[in-house]
PDB file of C-alpha atoms in Angstrom:
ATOM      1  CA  UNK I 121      69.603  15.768-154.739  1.00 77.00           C
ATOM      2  CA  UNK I 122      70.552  18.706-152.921  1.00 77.00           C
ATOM      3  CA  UNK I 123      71.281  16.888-149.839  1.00 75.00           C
ATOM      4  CA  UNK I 124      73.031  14.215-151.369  1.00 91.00           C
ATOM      5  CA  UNK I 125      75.517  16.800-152.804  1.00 90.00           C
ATOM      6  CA  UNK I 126      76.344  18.435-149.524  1.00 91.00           C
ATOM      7  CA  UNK I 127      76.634  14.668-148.037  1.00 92.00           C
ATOM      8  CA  UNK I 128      79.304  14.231-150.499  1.00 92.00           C
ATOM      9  CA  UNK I 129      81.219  17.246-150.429  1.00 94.00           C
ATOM     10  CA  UNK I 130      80.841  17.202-146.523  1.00 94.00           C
ATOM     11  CA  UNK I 131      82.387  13.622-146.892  1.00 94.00           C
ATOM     12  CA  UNK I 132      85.310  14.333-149.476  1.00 95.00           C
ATOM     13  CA  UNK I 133      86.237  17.314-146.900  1.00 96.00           C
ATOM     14  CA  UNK I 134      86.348  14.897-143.979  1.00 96.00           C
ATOM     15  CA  UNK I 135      88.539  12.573-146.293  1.00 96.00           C
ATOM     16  CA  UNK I 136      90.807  15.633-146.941  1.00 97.00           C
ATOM     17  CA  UNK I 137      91.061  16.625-143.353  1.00 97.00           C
ATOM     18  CA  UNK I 138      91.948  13.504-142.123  1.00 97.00           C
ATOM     19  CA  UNK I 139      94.540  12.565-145.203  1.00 98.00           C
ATOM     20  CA  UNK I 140      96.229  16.241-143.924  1.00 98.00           C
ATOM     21  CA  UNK I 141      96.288  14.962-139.901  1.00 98.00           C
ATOM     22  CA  UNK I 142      97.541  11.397-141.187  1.00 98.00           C
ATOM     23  CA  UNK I 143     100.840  12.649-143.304  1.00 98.00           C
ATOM     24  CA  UNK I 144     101.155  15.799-140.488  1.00 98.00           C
ATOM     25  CA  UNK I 145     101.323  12.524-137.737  1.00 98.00           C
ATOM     26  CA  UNK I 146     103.901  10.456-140.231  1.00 98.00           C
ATOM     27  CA  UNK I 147     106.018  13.678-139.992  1.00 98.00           C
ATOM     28  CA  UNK I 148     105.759  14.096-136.578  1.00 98.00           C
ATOM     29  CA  UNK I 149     106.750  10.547-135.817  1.00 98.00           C
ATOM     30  CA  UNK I 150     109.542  10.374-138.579  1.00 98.00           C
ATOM     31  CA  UNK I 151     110.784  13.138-136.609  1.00 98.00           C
ATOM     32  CA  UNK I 152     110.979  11.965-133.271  1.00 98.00           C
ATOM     33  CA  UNK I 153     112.266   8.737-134.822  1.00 98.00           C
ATOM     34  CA  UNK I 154     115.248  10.645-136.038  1.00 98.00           C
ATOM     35  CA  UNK I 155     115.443  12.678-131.821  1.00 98.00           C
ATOM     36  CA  UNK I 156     115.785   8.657-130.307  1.00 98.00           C
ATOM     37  CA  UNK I 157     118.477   7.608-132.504  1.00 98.00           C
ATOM     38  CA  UNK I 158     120.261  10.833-132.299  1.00 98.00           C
ATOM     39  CA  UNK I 159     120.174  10.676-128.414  1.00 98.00           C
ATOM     40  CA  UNK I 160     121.146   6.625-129.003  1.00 97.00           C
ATOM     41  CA  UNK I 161     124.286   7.660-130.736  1.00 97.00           C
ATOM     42  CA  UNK I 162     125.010  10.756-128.397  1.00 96.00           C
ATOM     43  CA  UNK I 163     124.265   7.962-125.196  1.00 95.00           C
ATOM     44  CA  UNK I 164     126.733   5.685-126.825  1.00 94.00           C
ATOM     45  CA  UNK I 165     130.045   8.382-126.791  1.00 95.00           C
ATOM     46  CA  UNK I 166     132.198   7.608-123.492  1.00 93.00           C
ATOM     47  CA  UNK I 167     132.248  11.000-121.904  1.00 93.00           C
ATOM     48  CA  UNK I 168     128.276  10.761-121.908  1.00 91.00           C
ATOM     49  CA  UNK I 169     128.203   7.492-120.581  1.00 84.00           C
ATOM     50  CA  UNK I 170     130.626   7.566-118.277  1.00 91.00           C
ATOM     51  CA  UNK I 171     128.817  11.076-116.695  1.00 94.00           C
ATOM     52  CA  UNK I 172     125.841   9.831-114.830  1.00 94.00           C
ATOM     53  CA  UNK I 173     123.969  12.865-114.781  1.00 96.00           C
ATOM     54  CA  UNK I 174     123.900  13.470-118.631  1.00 96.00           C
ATOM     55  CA  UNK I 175     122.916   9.538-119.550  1.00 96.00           C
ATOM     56  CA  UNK I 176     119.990  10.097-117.081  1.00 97.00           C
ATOM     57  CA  UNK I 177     118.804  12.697-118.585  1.00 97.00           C
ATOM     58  CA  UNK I 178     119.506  11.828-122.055  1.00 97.00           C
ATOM     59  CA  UNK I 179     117.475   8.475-121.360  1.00 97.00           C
ATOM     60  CA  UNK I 180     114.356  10.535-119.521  1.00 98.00           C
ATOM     61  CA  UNK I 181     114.411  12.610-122.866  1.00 98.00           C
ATOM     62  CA  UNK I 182     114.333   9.209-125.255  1.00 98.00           C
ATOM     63  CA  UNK I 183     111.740   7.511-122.729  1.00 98.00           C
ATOM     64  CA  UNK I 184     109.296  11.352-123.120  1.00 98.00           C
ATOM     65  CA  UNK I 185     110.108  10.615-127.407  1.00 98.00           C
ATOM     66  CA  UNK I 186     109.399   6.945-126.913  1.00 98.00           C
ATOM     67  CA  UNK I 187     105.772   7.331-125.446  1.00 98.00           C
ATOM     68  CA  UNK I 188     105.267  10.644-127.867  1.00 98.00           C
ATOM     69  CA  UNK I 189     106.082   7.874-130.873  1.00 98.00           C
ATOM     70  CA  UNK I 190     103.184   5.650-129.176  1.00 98.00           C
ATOM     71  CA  UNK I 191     100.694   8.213-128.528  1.00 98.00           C
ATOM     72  CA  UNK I 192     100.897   9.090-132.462  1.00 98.00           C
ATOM     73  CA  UNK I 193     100.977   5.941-133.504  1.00 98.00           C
ATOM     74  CA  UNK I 194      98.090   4.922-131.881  1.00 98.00           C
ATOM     75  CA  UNK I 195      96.319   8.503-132.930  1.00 98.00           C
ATOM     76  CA  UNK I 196      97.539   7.568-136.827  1.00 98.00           C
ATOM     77  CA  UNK I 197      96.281   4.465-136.856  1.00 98.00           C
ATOM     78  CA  UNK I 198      92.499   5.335-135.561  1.00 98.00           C
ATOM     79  CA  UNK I 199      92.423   7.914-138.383  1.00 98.00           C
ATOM     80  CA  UNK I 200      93.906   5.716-140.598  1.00 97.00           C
ATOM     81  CA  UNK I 201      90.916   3.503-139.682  1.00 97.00           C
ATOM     82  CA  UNK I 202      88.375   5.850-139.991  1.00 97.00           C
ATOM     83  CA  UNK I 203      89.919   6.661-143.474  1.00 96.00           C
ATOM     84  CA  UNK I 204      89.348   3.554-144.854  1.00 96.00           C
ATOM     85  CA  UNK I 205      85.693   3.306-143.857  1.00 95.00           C
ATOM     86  CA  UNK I 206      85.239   6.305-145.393  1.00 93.00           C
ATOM     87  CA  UNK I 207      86.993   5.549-148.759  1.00 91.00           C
ATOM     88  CA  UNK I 208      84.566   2.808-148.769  1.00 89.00           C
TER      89      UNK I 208
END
């Protein structure tokens, strides 16, 4: 039926949507990924660690990429979720 069709196509746009936000997330987290170990290796050089000042703020700016990670994560993982139910 008529309805059925638009059910479907209303459905395999959802699908799309949320495929697009899932691999946009990835990205997003693959790239913050790569900011904490490039302030790890820039916190491990002596004249960073031996200036206070700098290693604070190089560790406030890995803690802010740390929680971003977690907040995507979790936000990847519900859609992830609600992609599978849909696949179903």
């Amino acid at each position: 039926s008529k309805l059925d069709h638009r059910q479907q196509k209303e459905k395999r746009n959802l699908i799309t949507r949320l495929e697009r936000e899932c691999d946009a997330l990835i990205e997003k987290i693959s790239r913050l990924e790569a900011e904490v170990k490039d302030i790890d290796m820039q916190m491990s050089r002596e004249e960073v660690y031996s200036d206070s000042a700098r290693l604070c703020a190089l560790v406030s700016q890995k803690e802010d990429r740390e929680k971003e990670i977690s907040l995507l994560n979790d936000s990847w993982f519900e859609k992830s979720e609600e992609l599978e139910m849909l696949k179903q």
